C-alpha positions as a printed NumPy array, in Angstrom:
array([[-15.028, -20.036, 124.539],
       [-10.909, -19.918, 125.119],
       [-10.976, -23.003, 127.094],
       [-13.434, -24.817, 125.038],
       [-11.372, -23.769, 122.169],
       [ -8.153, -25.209, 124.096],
       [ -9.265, -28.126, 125.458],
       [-10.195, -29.331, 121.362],
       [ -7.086, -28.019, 120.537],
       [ -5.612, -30.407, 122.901],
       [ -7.752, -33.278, 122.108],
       [ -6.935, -32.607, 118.316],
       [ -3.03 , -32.766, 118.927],
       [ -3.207, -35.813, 120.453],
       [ -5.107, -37.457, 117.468],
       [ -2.649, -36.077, 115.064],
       [ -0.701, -38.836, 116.69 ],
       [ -2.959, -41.244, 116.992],
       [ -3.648, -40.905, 120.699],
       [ -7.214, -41.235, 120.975],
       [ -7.677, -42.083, 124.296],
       [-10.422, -45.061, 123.911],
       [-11.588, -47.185, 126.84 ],
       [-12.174, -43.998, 128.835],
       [-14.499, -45.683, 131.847],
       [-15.879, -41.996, 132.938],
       [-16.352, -38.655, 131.204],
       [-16.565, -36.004, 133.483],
       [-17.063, -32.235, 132.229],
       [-17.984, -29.202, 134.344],
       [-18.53 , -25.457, 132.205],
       [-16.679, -24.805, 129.733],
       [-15.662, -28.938, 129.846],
       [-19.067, -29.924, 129.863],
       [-19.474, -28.905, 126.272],
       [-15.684, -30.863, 125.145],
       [-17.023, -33.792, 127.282],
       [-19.739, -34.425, 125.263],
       [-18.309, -33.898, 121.944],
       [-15.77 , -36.027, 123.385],
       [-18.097, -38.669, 124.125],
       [-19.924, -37.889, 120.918],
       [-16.803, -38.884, 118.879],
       [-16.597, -35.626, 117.759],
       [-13.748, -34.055, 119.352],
       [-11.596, -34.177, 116.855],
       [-13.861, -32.777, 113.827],
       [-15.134, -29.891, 116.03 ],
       [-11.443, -28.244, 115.931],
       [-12.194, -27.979, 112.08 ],
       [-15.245, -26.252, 112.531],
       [-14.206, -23.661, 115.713],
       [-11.185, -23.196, 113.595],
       [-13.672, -21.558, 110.926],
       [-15.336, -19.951, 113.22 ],
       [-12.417, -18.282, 115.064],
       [-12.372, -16.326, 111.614],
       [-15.259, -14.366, 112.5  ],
       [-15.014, -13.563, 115.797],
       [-18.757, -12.019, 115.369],
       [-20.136, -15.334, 115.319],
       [-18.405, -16.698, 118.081],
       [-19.64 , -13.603, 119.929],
       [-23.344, -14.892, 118.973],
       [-22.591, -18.023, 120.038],
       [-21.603, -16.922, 123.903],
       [-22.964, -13.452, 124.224],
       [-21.001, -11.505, 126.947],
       [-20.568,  -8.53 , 125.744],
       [-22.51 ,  -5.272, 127.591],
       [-23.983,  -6.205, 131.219],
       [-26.111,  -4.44 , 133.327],
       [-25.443,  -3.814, 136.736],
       [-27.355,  -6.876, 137.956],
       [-24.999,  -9.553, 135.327],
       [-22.003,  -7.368, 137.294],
       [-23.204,  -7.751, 140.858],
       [-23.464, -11.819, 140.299],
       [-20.408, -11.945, 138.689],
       [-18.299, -10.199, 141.594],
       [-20.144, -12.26 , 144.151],
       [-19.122, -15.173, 142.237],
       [-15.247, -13.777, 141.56 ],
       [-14.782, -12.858, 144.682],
       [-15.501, -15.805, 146.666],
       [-13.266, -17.78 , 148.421],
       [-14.3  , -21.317, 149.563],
       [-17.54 , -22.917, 148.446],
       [-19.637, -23.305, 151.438],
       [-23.076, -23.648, 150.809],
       [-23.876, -19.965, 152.564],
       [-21.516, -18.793, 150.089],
       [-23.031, -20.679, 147.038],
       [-26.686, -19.693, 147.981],
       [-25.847, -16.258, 147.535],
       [-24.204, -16.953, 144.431],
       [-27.217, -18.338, 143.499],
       [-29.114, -15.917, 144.619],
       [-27.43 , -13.242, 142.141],
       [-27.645, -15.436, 139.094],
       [-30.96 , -15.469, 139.512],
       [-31.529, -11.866, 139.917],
       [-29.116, -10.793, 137.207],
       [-30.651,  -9.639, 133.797],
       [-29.376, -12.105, 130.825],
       [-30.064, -13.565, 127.901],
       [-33.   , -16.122, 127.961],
       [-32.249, -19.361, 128.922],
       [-33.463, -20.884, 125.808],
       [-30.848, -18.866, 123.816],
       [-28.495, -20.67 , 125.598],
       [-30.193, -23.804, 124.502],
       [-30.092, -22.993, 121.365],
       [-26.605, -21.783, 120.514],
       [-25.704, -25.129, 123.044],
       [-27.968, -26.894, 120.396],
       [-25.98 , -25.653, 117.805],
       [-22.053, -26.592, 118.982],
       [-22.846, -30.36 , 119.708],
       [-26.063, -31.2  , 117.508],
       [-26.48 , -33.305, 119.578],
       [-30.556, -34.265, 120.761],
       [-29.866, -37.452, 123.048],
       [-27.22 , -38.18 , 125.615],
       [-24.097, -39.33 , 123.809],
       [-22.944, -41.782, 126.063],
       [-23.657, -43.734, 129.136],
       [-20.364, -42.379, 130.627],
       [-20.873, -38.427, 129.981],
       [-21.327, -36.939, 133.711],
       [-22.078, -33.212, 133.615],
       [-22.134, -31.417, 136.843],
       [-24.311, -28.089, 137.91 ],
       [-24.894, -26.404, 141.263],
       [-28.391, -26.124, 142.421],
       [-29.168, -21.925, 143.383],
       [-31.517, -22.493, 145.893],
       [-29.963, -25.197, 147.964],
       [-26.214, -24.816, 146.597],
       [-25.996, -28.891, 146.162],
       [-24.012, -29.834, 143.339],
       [-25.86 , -31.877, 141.022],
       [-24.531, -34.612, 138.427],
       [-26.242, -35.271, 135.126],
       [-26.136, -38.332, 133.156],
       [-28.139, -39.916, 130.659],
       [-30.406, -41.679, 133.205],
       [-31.735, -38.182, 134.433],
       [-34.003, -38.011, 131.429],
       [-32.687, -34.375, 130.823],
       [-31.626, -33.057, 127.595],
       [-28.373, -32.731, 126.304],
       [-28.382, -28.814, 125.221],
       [-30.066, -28.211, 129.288],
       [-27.373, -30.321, 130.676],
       [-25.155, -28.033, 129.053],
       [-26.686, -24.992, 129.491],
       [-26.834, -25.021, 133.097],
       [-23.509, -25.983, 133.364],
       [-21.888, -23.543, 131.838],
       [-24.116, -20.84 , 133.277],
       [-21.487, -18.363, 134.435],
       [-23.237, -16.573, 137.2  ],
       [-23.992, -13.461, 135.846],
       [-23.168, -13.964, 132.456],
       [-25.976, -16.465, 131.442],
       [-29.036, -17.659, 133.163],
       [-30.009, -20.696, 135.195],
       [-31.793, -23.606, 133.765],
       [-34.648, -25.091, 134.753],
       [-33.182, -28.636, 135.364],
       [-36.536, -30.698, 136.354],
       [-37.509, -29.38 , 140.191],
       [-34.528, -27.115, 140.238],
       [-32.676, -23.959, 138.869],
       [-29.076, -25.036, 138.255],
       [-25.822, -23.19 , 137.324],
       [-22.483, -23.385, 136.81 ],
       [-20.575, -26.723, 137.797],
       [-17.505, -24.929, 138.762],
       [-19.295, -22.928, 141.805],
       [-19.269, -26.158, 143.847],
       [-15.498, -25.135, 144.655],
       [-13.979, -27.672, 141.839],
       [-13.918, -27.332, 138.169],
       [-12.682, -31.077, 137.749],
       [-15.319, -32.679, 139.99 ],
       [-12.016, -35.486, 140.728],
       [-13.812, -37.406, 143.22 ],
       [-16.335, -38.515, 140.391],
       [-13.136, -40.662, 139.009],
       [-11.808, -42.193, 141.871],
       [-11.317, -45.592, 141.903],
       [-10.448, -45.653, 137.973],
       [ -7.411, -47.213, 136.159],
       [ -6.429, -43.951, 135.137],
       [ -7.596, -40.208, 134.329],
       [ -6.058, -37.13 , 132.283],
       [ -7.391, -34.214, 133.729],
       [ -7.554, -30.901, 131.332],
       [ -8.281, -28.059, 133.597],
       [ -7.966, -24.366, 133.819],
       [ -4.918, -23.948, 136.392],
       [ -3.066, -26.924, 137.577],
       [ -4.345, -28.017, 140.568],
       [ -0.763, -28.811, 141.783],
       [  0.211, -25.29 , 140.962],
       [ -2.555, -23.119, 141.801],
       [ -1.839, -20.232, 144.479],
       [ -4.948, -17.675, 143.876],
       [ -8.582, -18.361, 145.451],
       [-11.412, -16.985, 143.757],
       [-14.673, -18.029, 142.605],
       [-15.536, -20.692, 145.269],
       [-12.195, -22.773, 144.818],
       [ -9.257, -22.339, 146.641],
       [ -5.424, -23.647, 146.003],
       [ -5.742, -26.038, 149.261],
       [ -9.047, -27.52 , 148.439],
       [ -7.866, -27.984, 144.72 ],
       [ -4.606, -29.803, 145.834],
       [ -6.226, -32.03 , 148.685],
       [ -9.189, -33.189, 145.402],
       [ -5.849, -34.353, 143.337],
       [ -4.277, -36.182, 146.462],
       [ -7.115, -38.221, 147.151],
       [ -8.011, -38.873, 143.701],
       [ -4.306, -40.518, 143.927],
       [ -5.343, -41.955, 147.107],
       [ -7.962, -43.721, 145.337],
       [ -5.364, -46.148, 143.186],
       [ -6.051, -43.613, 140.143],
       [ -2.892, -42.435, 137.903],
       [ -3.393, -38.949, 136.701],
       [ -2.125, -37.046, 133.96 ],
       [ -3.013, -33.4  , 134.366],
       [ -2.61 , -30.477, 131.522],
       [ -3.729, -26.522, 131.67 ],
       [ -3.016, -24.15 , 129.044],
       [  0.632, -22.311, 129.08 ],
       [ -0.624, -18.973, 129.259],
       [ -4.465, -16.924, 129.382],
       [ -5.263, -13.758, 130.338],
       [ -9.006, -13.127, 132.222],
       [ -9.664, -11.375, 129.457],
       [ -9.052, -14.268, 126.962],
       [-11.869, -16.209, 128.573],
       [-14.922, -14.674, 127.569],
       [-13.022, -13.145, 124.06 ],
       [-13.987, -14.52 , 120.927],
       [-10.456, -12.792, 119.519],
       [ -9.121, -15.612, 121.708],
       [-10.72 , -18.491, 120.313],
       [ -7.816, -18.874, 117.126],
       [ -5.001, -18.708, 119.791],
       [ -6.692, -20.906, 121.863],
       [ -7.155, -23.651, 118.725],
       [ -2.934, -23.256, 118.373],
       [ -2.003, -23.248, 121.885],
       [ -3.502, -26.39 , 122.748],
       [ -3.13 , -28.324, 119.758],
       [  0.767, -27.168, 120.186],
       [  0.335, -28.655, 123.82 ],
       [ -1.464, -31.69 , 122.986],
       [  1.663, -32.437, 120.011],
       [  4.428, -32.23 , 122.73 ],
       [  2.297, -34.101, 125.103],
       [  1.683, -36.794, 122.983],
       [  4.162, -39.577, 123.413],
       [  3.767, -39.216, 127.379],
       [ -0.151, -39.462, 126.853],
       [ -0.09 , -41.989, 124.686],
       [  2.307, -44.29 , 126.948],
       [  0.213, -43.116, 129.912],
       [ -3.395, -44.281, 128.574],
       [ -1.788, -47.871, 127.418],
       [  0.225, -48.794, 130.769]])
């Protein structure tokens, strides 16, 4: 929930001065960005920081929201595999896929549900909301959009379906998870080619120096140069500090809410001057 909760911080900041970033031509979201994608698409960006803002008063509910709190041994064995690896080669993925699947988690239709409950949303927002997922079997990444005939809350669901930590979906023929296990949690080749794109991710792919789960610093820093390549200007932002801890914390969600509406203020007049060049 931190970087959900940071990302609409963001997005709020820059509508408190008037930046609202309209004539977007793609909307790409992967975990945690999935979910801001589509309220983003949705129109609903903005409004939602009201409401997580409420919630981040009772960190209980968040906690219902995106249960994470004692895991059995299985949840722990997927996660490591899925922490600990360092490239995403489709060996690699497969067996990340491989311990999702085994681990013991909540249903996937919880997930559904609480997904269900964020974005009330039943039909795809927008023709331009891509949502990407990794296949477990096969360890293809898979993109979602409204032509797929899936659901919004299952689009969702599967993306952000932390290995370990929540359970694949059933997404038609296949058993997806997480986006960000196909070694990118940006997906930047999905936006080449376009006038322009501000990127909102965990780390800064220009600054990144740790690998871990699937993505390395080298692969992350080679996606941004050829998204350049490509003709497209980029504006990136990450939040200024997190601890691994803060991630899965509901505790975290208020400081989350500050920290990137903060970021999104000083940001601002550079966003807004980068969007209308």
């Amino acid at each position: 929930m931190f970087f959900v909760a940071w990302q609409i911080g963001y997005l709020k900041g820059l509508s408190d001065a008037s930046v609202t970033l309209q004539g977007a031509e793609r909307v790409v979201g992967t975990s945690a960005g999935s979910v801001v994608a589509t309220l983003f698409s949705a129109g609903k960006a903005a409004s939602f920081f009201d409401e997580l803002h409420l919630l981040a008063k009772v960190p209980q509910l968040v906690a219902a929201l995106a249960p994470a709190g004692d895991l059995h041994d299985s949840q722990l064995r997927a996660i490591q595999t899925f922490e600990s690896a360092t490239s995403a080669e489709a060996a690699t993925v497969r067996e990340i896929g491989r311990a999702a699947l085994a681990a013991h988690t909540p249903s996937p239709e919880s997930m559904q549900r609480n997904i269900m409950l964020v974005v009330r949303k039943k039909h795809w927002p927008s023709d331009i909301l891509h949502v990407s997922t990794v296949d477990t079997y096969t360890g293809d990444r898979c993109i979602i959009t409204g032509s797929a005939d899936v659901s919004v809350s299952a689009a969702l669901a599967a993306s952000t379906a932390i290995p370990g930590v929540f359970a694949p979906q059933q997404i038609k023929d296949r058993k997806c998870m997480d986006g960000g296990t196909s070694g990118t949690g940006t997906q930047l080749d999905l936006l080449a080619g376009s006038t322009r794109a501000l990127v909102l991710s965990l780390r800064n792919p220009e600054t990144k120096t740790q690998s871990g789960m699937t993505q390395s610093p080298t692969a992350s820093k080679e996606e941004m140069r050829a998204l350049q390549a490509s003709g497209t200007r980029v504006f990136t932002a990450s939040p200024t500090t997190f601890t691994p801890e803060d991630l899965m914390a509901p505790t975290a969600v208020g400081k989350a809410l500050t920290m990137g509406r903060e970021q999104g203020q000083a940001d601002s007049e550079r966003v807004g001057k980068f969007w209308s060049a």
